Short mmCIF file of C-alpha atoms and ligand atoms in Angstrom, two decimals:
data_model
loop_
_atom_site.label_atom_id
_atom_site.label_comp_id
_atom_site.label_asym_id
_atom_site.label_seq_id
_atom_site.Cartn_x
_atom_site.Cartn_y
_atom_site.Cartn_z
CA UNK A 24 32.30 82.93 46.34
CA UNK A 25 29.73 80.17 46.58
CA UNK A 26 27.01 79.59 49.14
CA UNK A 27 25.77 76.27 50.50
CA UNK A 28 22.53 75.95 52.45
CA UNK A 29 22.48 72.16 52.82
CA UNK A 30 25.08 69.63 53.92
CA UNK A 31 25.04 67.99 50.46
CA UNK A 32 25.64 71.34 48.75
CA UNK A 33 28.55 71.97 51.12
CA UNK A 34 30.11 68.57 50.47
CA UNK A 35 29.77 69.09 46.71
CA UNK A 36 31.45 72.52 46.85
CA UNK A 37 34.31 71.19 48.96
CA UNK A 38 34.94 67.98 46.99
CA UNK A 39 37.36 69.68 44.54
CA UNK A 40 39.51 71.19 47.33
CA UNK A 41 40.02 68.06 49.42
CA UNK A 42 43.74 67.58 50.07
CA UNK A 43 44.37 71.33 50.06
CA UNK A 44 44.50 73.69 53.00
CA UNK A 45 40.94 74.40 54.14
CA UNK A 46 40.50 77.14 56.77
CA UNK A 47 37.18 77.35 58.60
CA UNK A 48 35.83 80.41 60.45
CA UNK A 49 32.62 79.54 62.33
CA UNK A 50 30.30 82.49 63.09
CA UNK A 51 26.75 83.15 64.22
CA UNK A 52 26.30 85.93 61.64
CA UNK A 53 25.61 89.66 62.19
CA UNK A 54 29.19 90.00 61.00
CA UNK A 55 31.32 92.99 61.96
CA UNK A 56 34.95 94.04 61.67
CA UNK A 57 35.95 91.47 64.33
CA UNK A 58 34.65 88.63 62.16
CA UNK A 59 36.10 90.29 59.05
CA UNK A 60 39.54 90.28 60.66
CA UNK A 61 39.27 86.52 61.28
CA UNK A 62 38.12 85.97 57.71
CA UNK A 63 41.06 87.95 56.30
CA UNK A 64 43.43 85.96 58.52
CA UNK A 65 41.84 82.80 57.15
CA UNK A 66 42.43 84.02 53.61
CA UNK A 67 46.10 84.75 54.36
CA UNK A 68 46.52 81.34 56.02
CA UNK A 69 44.85 79.46 53.15
CA UNK A 70 46.89 81.30 50.53
CA UNK A 71 45.92 81.40 46.86
CA UNK A 72 45.68 77.63 46.52
CA UNK A 73 43.71 76.96 49.71
CA UNK A 74 40.03 77.37 50.51
CA UNK A 75 38.36 79.63 53.10
CA UNK A 76 35.03 78.44 54.50
CA UNK A 77 32.84 80.66 56.70
CA UNK A 78 29.82 79.27 58.46
CA UNK A 79 26.97 81.61 59.36
CA UNK A 80 24.70 79.75 61.74
CA UNK A 81 22.82 81.12 64.73
CA UNK A 82 23.12 77.95 66.77
CA UNK A 83 20.00 77.59 68.96
CA UNK A 84 21.57 74.76 70.96
CA UNK A 85 24.13 77.06 72.60
CA UNK A 86 21.57 79.58 73.87
CA UNK A 87 20.46 79.02 77.44
CA UNK A 88 17.98 81.89 77.21
CA UNK A 89 15.19 81.99 74.58
CA UNK A 90 14.92 85.79 74.79
CA UNK A 91 18.62 86.22 74.03
CA UNK A 92 18.28 83.97 70.97
CA UNK A 93 15.18 85.82 69.72
CA UNK A 94 16.89 89.20 70.13
CA UNK A 95 20.15 88.14 68.45
CA UNK A 96 20.63 90.30 65.31
CA UNK A 97 20.54 88.58 61.92
CA UNK A 98 21.87 90.31 58.79
CA UNK A 99 22.36 87.60 56.14
CA UNK A 100 22.73 89.94 53.12
CA UNK A 101 25.42 92.04 54.79
CA UNK A 102 27.11 88.87 56.04
CA UNK A 103 27.44 87.62 52.47
CA UNK A 104 28.87 90.98 51.32
CA UNK A 105 31.46 90.95 54.12
CA UNK A 106 32.42 87.35 53.35
CA UNK A 107 32.88 88.24 49.69
CA UNK A 108 35.00 91.31 50.53
CA UNK A 109 37.23 89.22 52.79
CA UNK A 110 37.93 86.64 50.11
CA UNK A 111 35.85 83.77 51.46
CA UNK A 112 35.41 80.92 48.97
CA UNK A 113 32.47 79.05 50.50
CA UNK A 114 29.79 80.28 52.91
CA UNK A 115 27.77 77.63 54.74
CA UNK A 116 24.41 79.04 55.87
CA UNK A 117 22.22 76.20 57.12
CA UNK A 118 18.93 76.52 59.01
CA UNK A 119 18.59 74.75 62.38
CA UNK A 120 16.48 72.05 60.68
CA UNK A 121 19.25 71.37 58.20
CA UNK A 122 21.86 71.30 60.92
CA UNK A 123 20.07 69.16 63.53
CA UNK A 124 17.88 66.07 63.39
CA UNK A 125 14.72 66.61 65.44
CA UNK A 126 15.45 63.58 67.61
CA UNK A 127 19.17 64.22 68.09
CA UNK A 128 20.36 62.50 71.26
CA UNK A 129 24.13 62.91 71.48
CA UNK A 130 25.64 65.60 73.69
CA UNK A 131 29.25 66.65 73.99
CA UNK A 132 30.23 68.07 77.32
CA UNK A 133 33.56 69.43 78.46
CA UNK A 134 33.66 69.00 82.23
CA UNK A 135 36.53 71.08 83.62
CA UNK A 136 36.99 74.39 81.79
CA UNK A 137 33.22 74.75 81.30
CA UNK A 138 32.35 74.87 84.98
CA UNK A 139 33.64 78.43 85.52
CA UNK A 140 33.13 81.96 84.08
CA UNK A 141 30.47 81.93 81.33
CA UNK A 142 29.96 78.19 81.81
CA UNK A 143 28.84 78.76 85.38
CA UNK A 144 26.23 81.35 84.41
CA UNK A 145 25.11 79.86 81.08
CA UNK A 146 24.27 76.18 81.72
CA UNK A 147 24.59 74.04 78.59
CA UNK A 148 26.16 76.85 76.56
CA UNK A 149 29.54 75.24 75.97
CA UNK A 150 28.03 71.80 75.35
CA UNK A 151 26.07 73.50 72.55
CA UNK A 152 29.22 75.17 71.25
CA UNK A 153 31.19 71.89 71.29
CA UNK A 154 28.36 70.09 69.53
CA UNK A 155 27.99 72.60 66.70
CA UNK A 156 31.74 73.10 66.21
CA UNK A 157 32.25 69.34 66.13
CA UNK A 158 29.54 69.01 63.51
CA UNK A 159 31.10 71.83 61.47
CA UNK A 160 34.51 70.16 61.74
CA UNK A 161 33.01 66.88 60.47
CA UNK A 162 31.13 68.57 57.64
CA UNK A 163 33.92 70.86 56.43
CA UNK A 164 36.91 68.72 57.47
CA UNK A 165 39.15 71.78 57.59
CA UNK A 166 42.91 71.62 58.12
CA UNK A 167 42.69 74.79 60.27
CA UNK A 168 40.06 76.80 62.11
CA UNK A 169 40.23 80.32 63.54
CA UNK A 170 38.46 81.51 66.70
CA UNK A 171 38.63 84.89 68.44
CA UNK A 172 40.13 85.44 71.87
CA UNK A 173 37.14 87.63 72.66
CA UNK A 174 35.47 84.32 73.49
CA UNK A 175 38.57 83.20 75.36
CA UNK A 176 36.87 80.43 77.31
CA UNK A 177 35.31 79.07 74.13
CA UNK A 178 38.74 78.92 72.48
CA UNK A 179 40.24 77.17 75.52
CA UNK A 180 37.43 74.59 75.56
CA UNK A 181 37.68 73.96 71.83
CA UNK A 182 41.47 73.49 72.16
CA UNK A 183 40.71 70.91 74.86
CA UNK A 184 38.12 69.23 72.62
CA UNK A 185 40.60 68.99 69.74
CA UNK A 186 43.26 67.62 72.09
CA UNK A 187 41.09 65.14 73.96
CA UNK A 188 39.23 63.82 70.89
CA UNK A 189 42.35 63.76 68.65
CA UNK A 190 40.69 65.95 66.04
CA UNK A 191 43.25 66.52 63.27
CA UNK A 192 42.71 70.27 62.96
CA UNK A 193 45.02 73.15 63.93
CA UNK A 194 43.24 75.87 65.91
CA UNK A 195 44.35 79.50 65.75
CA UNK A 196 43.41 82.18 68.28
CA UNK A 197 42.85 85.70 66.90
CA UNK A 198 43.41 88.82 69.02
CA UNK A 199 40.37 90.82 70.16
CA UNK A 200 39.29 93.47 67.66
CA UNK A 201 38.12 96.70 69.32
CA UNK A 202 36.45 99.91 68.29
CA UNK A 203 38.43 103.15 68.53
CA UNK A 204 37.04 103.69 72.02
CA UNK A 205 38.28 100.26 73.12
CA UNK A 206 34.95 98.43 73.23
CA UNK A 207 35.37 94.86 71.98
CA UNK A 208 33.34 94.52 68.78
CA UNK A 209 30.34 92.26 69.25
CA UNK A 210 27.17 91.49 67.35
CA UNK A 211 25.34 92.38 70.55
CA UNK A 212 26.68 95.98 70.69
CA UNK A 213 23.93 97.22 68.35
CA UNK A 214 21.38 96.35 71.05
CA UNK A 215 22.92 98.72 73.62
CA UNK A 216 21.04 101.90 74.52
CA UNK A 217 22.97 105.08 73.55
CA UNK A 218 23.86 105.65 77.22
CA UNK A 219 25.13 102.09 77.66
CA UNK A 220 26.99 102.22 74.35
CA UNK A 221 28.74 105.36 75.60
CA UNK A 222 29.58 103.72 78.94
CA UNK A 223 30.60 100.30 77.60
CA UNK A 224 34.26 101.24 76.81
CA UNK A 225 34.69 101.44 80.60
CA UNK A 226 35.09 97.65 80.50
CA UNK A 227 38.26 97.83 78.44
CA UNK A 228 39.60 100.85 80.33
CA UNK A 229 39.11 99.04 83.62
CA UNK A 230 40.69 95.84 82.28
CA UNK A 231 43.71 97.74 80.93
CA UNK A 232 44.25 99.53 84.25
CA UNK A 233 43.89 96.20 86.04
CA UNK A 234 46.44 94.55 83.76
CA UNK A 235 48.96 97.30 84.54
CA UNK A 236 48.27 97.02 88.27
CA UNK A 237 48.64 93.21 88.20
CA UNK A 238 51.87 93.47 86.22
CA UNK A 239 53.18 95.82 88.89
CA UNK A 240 52.33 93.37 91.66
CA UNK A 241 48.79 94.21 92.83
CA UNK A 242 46.88 91.36 94.49
CA UNK A 243 44.36 89.50 92.32
CA UNK A 244 41.49 90.33 94.71
CA UNK A 245 42.30 94.07 94.59
CA UNK A 246 42.54 94.03 90.81
CA UNK A 247 39.10 92.40 90.51
CA UNK A 248 37.61 94.75 93.11
CA UNK A 249 38.80 97.79 91.14
CA UNK A 250 37.13 96.52 87.95
CA UNK A 251 33.91 95.76 89.86
CA UNK A 252 33.89 99.28 91.32
CA UNK A 253 34.19 100.90 87.88
CA UNK A 254 31.39 98.79 86.41
CA UNK A 255 28.95 99.06 89.29
CA UNK A 256 29.25 102.85 89.07
CA UNK A 257 27.43 102.71 85.70
CA UNK A 258 23.64 103.03 85.85
CA UNK A 259 21.79 99.87 84.84
CA UNK A 260 24.87 97.62 84.81
CA UNK A 261 24.82 94.30 86.61
CA UNK A 262 28.03 92.32 86.88
CA UNK A 263 27.84 88.62 86.07
CA UNK A 264 31.49 87.96 86.98
CA UNK A 265 34.88 89.61 87.22
CA UNK A 266 37.50 86.91 87.71
CA UNK A 267 41.24 86.53 87.53
CA UNK A 268 42.14 82.95 86.59
CA UNK A 269 44.95 80.84 85.16
CA UNK A 270 44.97 81.52 81.41
CA UNK A 271 45.16 77.86 80.48
CA UNK A 272 42.96 75.94 82.92
CA UNK A 273 40.68 78.92 83.75
CA UNK A 274 40.63 78.00 87.42
CA UNK A 275 42.10 79.93 90.37
CA UNK A 276 45.69 81.08 89.91
CA UNK A 277 48.04 78.77 91.82
CA UNK A 278 51.29 79.83 90.14
CA UNK A 279 51.68 83.55 89.53
CA UNK A 280 54.58 82.94 87.14
CA UNK A 281 52.11 81.50 84.62
CA UNK A 282 49.99 83.67 82.29
CA UNK A 283 46.69 84.72 83.82
CA UNK A 284 43.40 85.95 82.42
CA UNK A 285 41.15 88.68 83.75
CA UNK A 286 37.66 88.03 82.39
CA UNK A 287 34.47 90.06 82.71
CA UNK A 288 30.83 89.48 81.89
CA UNK A 289 28.30 92.20 82.65
CA UNK A 290 24.74 93.03 81.71
CA UNK A 291 24.29 96.52 80.30
CA UNK A 292 20.50 96.56 80.63
CA UNK A 293 19.57 93.20 79.11
CA UNK A 294 22.63 93.03 76.85
CA UNK A 295 25.33 90.72 78.15
CA UNK A 296 28.84 91.87 77.20
CA UNK A 297 32.05 89.92 77.74
CA UNK A 298 35.68 90.98 77.52
CA UNK A 299 39.03 89.86 78.84
CA UNK A 300 42.71 90.62 78.98
CA UNK A 301 45.72 88.36 79.33
CA UNK A 302 47.91 89.21 82.32
CA UNK A 303 51.48 88.66 83.44
CA UNK A 304 53.42 89.59 86.54
CA UNK A 305 56.43 91.80 85.80
CA UNK A 306 57.71 91.42 89.32
P1 AMP B 405 30.25 84.81 66.97
O1 AMP B 405 29.59 85.13 65.68
O2 AMP B 405 29.99 85.79 68.05
O3 AMP B 405 30.03 83.37 67.39
O4 AMP B 405 31.80 84.92 66.69
C1 AMP B 405 32.41 84.15 65.69
C2 AMP B 405 33.91 84.17 65.90
O5 AMP B 405 34.36 85.52 65.81
C3 AMP B 405 34.31 83.66 67.30
O6 AMP B 405 35.50 82.89 67.18
C4 AMP B 405 34.54 84.94 68.06
O7 AMP B 405 35.47 84.79 69.11
C5 AMP B 405 35.09 85.83 66.97
N1 AMP B 405 34.91 87.24 67.32
C6 AMP B 405 33.73 87.89 67.55
N2 AMP B 405 33.97 89.17 67.88
C7 AMP B 405 35.33 89.32 67.89
C8 AMP B 405 36.20 90.41 68.19
N3 AMP B 405 35.75 91.62 68.55
N4 AMP B 405 37.53 90.19 68.10
C9 AMP B 405 38.03 88.97 67.75
N5 AMP B 405 37.25 87.92 67.45
C10 AMP B 405 35.92 88.08 67.53
#
């Protein structure tokens, strides 16, 4: 495994593998088993002859809240160990100064899928995501990239970006990786108080019950209300949103025959957790 800290180092490391399959997994570091699963999938997809690139970059441009950025965990040594264990070939670990010119003046805004869910409560977040992922795509020029469905809206927006800008890269969505108690793994989980860590699996339990109820014919509003009730019962939890939307366009469901998505964001103290589940009507 080799590590690049500058764009020139990255280009030099990738020069010999141009023309082969190159699979990129972008991350913000503080890697856990969720990231490791994506990295192992990347290794399997690239095969022995291909190249797996992981980026570890805490992208300041996608944070709408300075406190959230400052509190975000950073564990570069462990990240490198995990990348090595998962068979990564090249790790790209730039600083913000390496990544961005001080007078950068181009923005990249998706204007339909970004207006709802996390986009509604985190202004500028997805423009920052699109900008950094676009830059990573241009720097690495991968054939494939893998993103987790934990950030379902992010994946949907990046699929739209690839489609609308004709970016010649195949995107793959990876299933959500959970702890044994059902909590979706997240770099932010380490910041939960013990009481909130113990209560956080309620999110997944409530989503699973809601998925079963929706499959059996429950109304969308009742399904969302049940999830809200479960979460508001926890001390110190403030719901950002609980919404049931069309799984592709992320707006209100107009055709119940199509796949839907039940998505949640909630503050456990000052830690914002997100989770979701894909839904279908059985009836
Ligand atoms: P992050 O470092 O949070 O930006 O995440 C990097 C990538 O890992 C994103 O594509 C995430 O969706 C994905 N990811 C993070 N946590 C999980 C998880 N628990 N399950 C699946 N994918 C995840």
